[in-house]
């Protein structure tokens, strides 16, 4: 039995699971971030501490290099997304001949169904590309803020206030970068739809579970949590 765009009921059910998982991802990340020890929330505090340390440095070459490395990373992912979108688009708009020439694609599936599956991959990658582009722009704004940082001999309260404003630009930039990276998880799940609708649903659920684990209980999350504890202890016992 066929339904919308020639998709079977199993395809539609798997697609529904995928969309629900994708839509639930960001609220889940924010919910996990409300409690102590979540990776993204702790990194927000860590980057704020970085900006405070930056304002105290007389020479800020290290900070500029770190920002440059981050911009290069975001630019790399954005370029990779463009290449992947072009590749998927070449298949999607190449007509039936382009799709049928792919040996890994099941020949029994109607062309219209395969086009929908490739379109889903393309939508995932396009969303990631937009996130990376916005991240790069915000990182460039942060570069301007770092360049305009007052001299390290300024009033400490003034420097702290400026560090907060710099972190208010840097943290959303990194959030955009992280959203772009998370899209790859769902793009892989969308690619698994070419194998079977069950793989689409399972891939989406596993992507959501893996992202939750990495936020709350991965070695990286635990390590950042411990590093933040060390910083907090140092702030509570300033040197005389």
Short mmCIF file of C-alpha atoms in Angstrom, two decimals:
data_model
loop_
_atom_site.label_atom_id
_atom_site.label_comp_id
_atom_site.label_asym_id
_atom_site.label_seq_id
_atom_site.Cartn_x
_atom_site.Cartn_y
_atom_site.Cartn_z
CA UNK A 1 0.00 0.00 0.00
CA UNK A 2 1.46 3.36 -1.02
CA UNK A 3 0.78 6.74 0.47
CA UNK A 4 2.36 10.18 0.32
CA UNK A 5 5.10 10.46 -2.37
CA UNK A 6 4.82 6.73 -2.93
CA UNK A 7 6.11 5.95 0.57
CA UNK A 8 4.81 2.88 2.31
CA UNK A 9 3.25 3.02 5.76
CA UNK A 10 6.49 1.61 7.18
CA UNK A 11 8.46 4.39 5.50
CA UNK A 12 6.09 7.02 6.87
CA UNK A 13 6.28 5.57 10.38
CA UNK A 14 10.08 5.54 10.29
CA UNK A 15 10.14 9.09 8.91
CA UNK A 16 7.86 10.21 11.74
CA UNK A 17 10.21 8.69 14.31
CA UNK A 18 13.14 10.41 12.61
CA UNK A 19 11.47 13.83 12.59
CA UNK A 20 10.38 13.52 16.22
CA UNK A 21 13.92 12.55 17.26
CA UNK A 22 15.42 15.43 15.29
CA UNK A 23 12.95 17.95 16.74
CA UNK A 24 13.52 16.58 20.25
CA UNK A 25 17.31 16.88 20.02
CA UNK A 26 17.69 20.59 20.87
CA UNK A 27 15.11 20.58 23.72
CA UNK A 28 16.84 17.48 25.11
CA UNK A 29 20.24 19.24 25.01
CA UNK A 30 18.78 22.28 26.78
CA UNK A 31 17.06 20.07 29.38
CA UNK A 32 20.26 18.19 30.13
CA UNK A 33 22.10 21.53 30.29
CA UNK A 34 19.94 22.69 33.19
CA UNK A 35 21.62 20.30 35.56
CA UNK A 36 25.19 20.38 36.80
CA UNK A 37 27.68 18.38 34.77
CA UNK A 38 26.18 18.71 31.29
CA UNK A 39 28.92 19.18 28.71
CA UNK A 40 27.47 22.17 26.85
CA UNK A 41 26.52 24.01 30.04
CA UNK A 42 29.94 23.44 31.58
CA UNK A 43 31.66 24.58 28.39
CA UNK A 44 29.65 27.81 28.51
CA UNK A 45 31.17 28.45 31.94
CA UNK A 46 34.59 27.37 30.73
CA UNK A 47 34.50 29.78 27.80
CA UNK A 48 33.39 32.57 30.15
CA UNK A 49 36.44 31.75 32.29
CA UNK A 50 38.55 31.86 29.13
CA UNK A 51 37.31 35.35 28.33
CA UNK A 52 38.08 36.48 31.89
CA UNK A 53 41.60 35.08 31.60
CA UNK A 54 41.95 36.74 28.19
CA UNK A 55 41.20 40.18 29.62
CA UNK A 56 44.02 39.72 32.17
CA UNK A 57 46.64 38.79 29.58
CA UNK A 58 48.91 41.52 28.37
CA UNK A 59 49.56 39.69 25.08
CA UNK A 60 46.55 37.90 23.61
CA UNK A 61 48.21 36.01 20.80
CA UNK A 62 47.16 32.62 22.23
CA UNK A 63 43.51 33.68 22.31
CA UNK A 64 43.70 34.87 18.71
CA UNK A 65 45.23 31.55 17.64
CA UNK A 66 42.52 29.57 19.45
CA UNK A 67 39.78 31.59 17.78
CA UNK A 68 41.49 31.20 14.41
CA UNK A 69 41.64 27.44 14.88
CA UNK A 70 37.93 27.36 15.76
CA UNK A 71 37.02 29.41 12.68
CA UNK A 72 39.10 27.08 10.51
CA UNK A 73 37.30 24.06 11.97
CA UNK A 74 33.87 25.58 11.29
CA UNK A 75 34.98 26.56 7.77
CA UNK A 76 36.17 22.99 7.12
CA UNK A 77 32.83 21.53 8.15
CA UNK A 78 30.94 24.11 6.09
CA UNK A 79 33.05 23.27 3.02
CA UNK A 80 32.52 19.55 3.60
CA UNK A 81 28.77 20.14 3.83
CA UNK A 82 28.79 22.01 0.52
CA UNK A 83 30.60 19.12 -1.17
CA UNK A 84 28.19 16.57 0.28
CA UNK A 85 25.16 18.66 -0.67
CA UNK A 86 26.50 18.95 -4.22
CA UNK A 87 27.04 15.18 -4.36
CA UNK A 88 23.57 14.36 -3.07
CA UNK A 89 22.04 17.06 -5.25
CA UNK A 90 23.75 15.60 -8.30
CA UNK A 91 22.00 12.32 -7.65
CA UNK A 92 18.73 13.93 -6.64
CA UNK A 93 18.45 16.15 -9.72
CA UNK A 94 20.21 13.81 -12.11
CA UNK A 95 17.02 11.98 -12.86
CA UNK A 96 16.22 8.29 -12.82
CA UNK A 97 19.43 7.37 -14.67
CA UNK A 98 21.62 8.91 -11.95
CA UNK A 99 19.78 7.06 -9.19
CA UNK A 100 19.73 3.73 -10.97
CA UNK A 101 23.48 3.92 -11.63
CA UNK A 102 24.19 3.77 -7.90
CA UNK A 103 24.94 0.10 -7.12
CA UNK A 104 24.31 0.50 -3.38
CA UNK A 105 20.72 1.64 -3.85
CA UNK A 106 18.02 -0.98 -3.82
CA UNK A 107 16.76 -1.38 -7.37
CA UNK A 108 13.35 -2.50 -6.23
CA UNK A 109 12.45 0.91 -4.76
CA UNK A 110 10.53 3.33 -7.01
CA UNK A 111 12.52 6.32 -8.24
CA UNK A 112 10.18 8.77 -6.50
CA UNK A 113 10.77 7.06 -3.14
CA UNK A 114 14.53 7.15 -3.62
CA UNK A 115 14.33 10.85 -4.44
CA UNK A 116 12.52 11.49 -1.16
CA UNK A 117 15.22 9.61 0.73
CA UNK A 118 18.02 11.58 -0.92
CA UNK A 119 16.08 14.79 -0.31
CA UNK A 120 16.01 14.05 3.43
CA UNK A 121 19.79 13.67 3.45
CA UNK A 122 20.12 16.95 1.58
CA UNK A 123 17.83 18.77 4.03
CA UNK A 124 19.89 17.53 6.98
CA UNK A 125 23.14 18.70 5.39
CA UNK A 126 21.63 22.05 4.39
CA UNK A 127 20.52 22.69 7.97
CA UNK A 128 24.03 21.94 9.16
CA UNK A 129 25.51 24.28 6.56
CA UNK A 130 23.36 27.16 7.78
CA UNK A 131 24.47 26.49 11.36
CA UNK A 132 28.14 26.49 10.38
CA UNK A 133 27.79 29.71 8.39
CA UNK A 134 26.13 31.50 11.31
CA UNK A 135 28.75 30.11 13.67
CA UNK A 136 31.56 31.46 11.49
CA UNK A 137 29.98 34.91 11.41
CA UNK A 138 29.59 35.00 15.19
CA UNK A 139 33.16 33.82 15.66
CA UNK A 140 34.30 36.72 13.50
CA UNK A 141 32.31 39.04 15.74
CA UNK A 142 34.15 37.52 18.70
CA UNK A 143 37.47 38.25 17.01
CA UNK A 144 36.51 41.93 16.93
CA UNK A 145 35.62 41.84 20.62
CA UNK A 146 38.94 40.21 21.50
CA UNK A 147 40.77 42.82 19.46
CA UNK A 148 38.94 45.61 21.30
CA UNK A 149 39.59 44.20 24.78
CA UNK A 150 40.74 46.89 27.22
CA UNK A 151 44.32 46.79 28.48
CA UNK A 152 45.02 44.28 31.23
CA UNK A 153 45.82 47.05 33.76
CA UNK A 154 42.22 48.32 33.64
CA UNK A 155 39.84 48.08 36.59
CA UNK A 156 39.14 44.35 37.34
CA UNK A 157 35.39 44.92 37.52
CA UNK A 158 35.51 46.64 34.14
CA UNK A 159 37.49 43.73 32.69
CA UNK A 160 35.06 41.18 34.18
CA UNK A 161 32.09 43.02 32.66
CA UNK A 162 33.78 43.07 29.27
CA UNK A 163 34.60 39.35 29.54
CA UNK A 164 30.92 38.61 30.12
CA UNK A 165 29.94 40.49 26.95
CA UNK A 166 32.58 38.63 24.93
CA UNK A 167 31.30 35.28 26.23
CA UNK A 168 27.76 36.30 25.25
CA UNK A 169 28.92 36.32 21.62
CA UNK A 170 31.36 33.39 21.78
CA UNK A 171 28.98 30.91 23.41
CA UNK A 172 26.18 31.23 20.81
CA UNK A 173 28.82 30.89 18.10
CA UNK A 174 29.95 27.59 19.56
CA UNK A 175 26.35 26.48 20.05
CA UNK A 176 25.81 26.97 16.31
CA UNK A 177 28.94 24.97 15.57
CA UNK A 178 27.74 22.16 17.83
CA UNK A 179 24.31 22.11 16.17
CA UNK A 180 26.00 21.80 12.79
CA UNK A 181 28.05 18.84 13.98
CA UNK A 182 24.99 17.15 15.50
CA UNK A 183 23.29 17.28 12.11
CA UNK A 184 25.78 14.70 10.84
CA UNK A 185 24.32 12.13 13.23
CA UNK A 186 20.89 12.56 11.68
CA UNK A 187 22.26 12.76 8.15
CA UNK A 188 23.80 9.32 8.71
CA UNK A 189 20.47 8.04 10.00
CA UNK A 190 18.79 9.51 6.91
CA UNK A 191 21.33 7.73 4.74
CA UNK A 192 20.45 4.47 6.46
CA UNK A 193 16.93 4.88 5.09
CA UNK A 194 18.33 3.74 1.73
CA UNK A 195 18.83 0.34 3.33
CA UNK A 196 15.56 -0.01 5.20
CA UNK A 197 12.93 2.12 6.97
CA UNK A 198 13.79 0.28 10.17
CA UNK A 199 17.37 1.55 9.91
CA UNK A 200 16.07 5.12 9.63
CA UNK A 201 14.07 4.85 12.85
CA UNK A 202 16.77 2.95 14.72
CA UNK A 203 19.45 5.35 13.52
CA UNK A 204 17.47 8.38 14.70
CA UNK A 205 16.83 6.88 18.13
CA UNK A 206 20.46 5.81 18.53
CA UNK A 207 21.63 9.27 17.45
CA UNK A 208 19.47 10.87 20.12
CA UNK A 209 20.67 8.42 22.78
CA UNK A 210 24.33 8.87 21.80
CA UNK A 211 24.06 12.65 21.94
CA UNK A 212 22.42 12.47 25.37
CA UNK A 213 25.18 10.19 26.67
CA UNK A 214 27.92 12.43 25.32
CA UNK A 215 26.34 15.43 27.00
CA UNK A 216 25.87 13.86 30.41
CA UNK A 217 28.16 10.90 30.96
CA UNK A 218 30.94 10.74 28.36
CA UNK A 219 34.61 10.96 29.45
CA UNK A 220 34.77 14.40 27.84
CA UNK A 221 31.80 15.64 29.89
CA UNK A 222 33.35 14.26 33.08
CA UNK A 223 36.74 15.76 32.24
CA UNK A 224 35.33 19.23 31.57
CA UNK A 225 33.31 18.97 34.79
CA UNK A 226 36.46 18.21 36.78
CA UNK A 227 38.38 21.03 35.08
CA UNK A 228 35.60 23.45 35.96
CA UNK A 229 35.71 22.28 39.58
CA UNK A 230 39.43 23.02 39.66
CA UNK A 231 38.84 26.50 38.27
CA UNK A 232 36.10 27.17 40.82
CA UNK A 233 38.36 26.09 43.68
CA UNK A 234 41.05 28.42 42.41
CA UNK A 235 38.59 31.33 42.22
CA UNK A 236 37.44 30.67 45.78
CA UNK A 237 41.04 30.69 47.10
CA UNK A 238 42.71 33.63 45.38
CA UNK A 239 46.42 34.12 45.94
CA UNK A 240 47.43 36.79 48.44
#
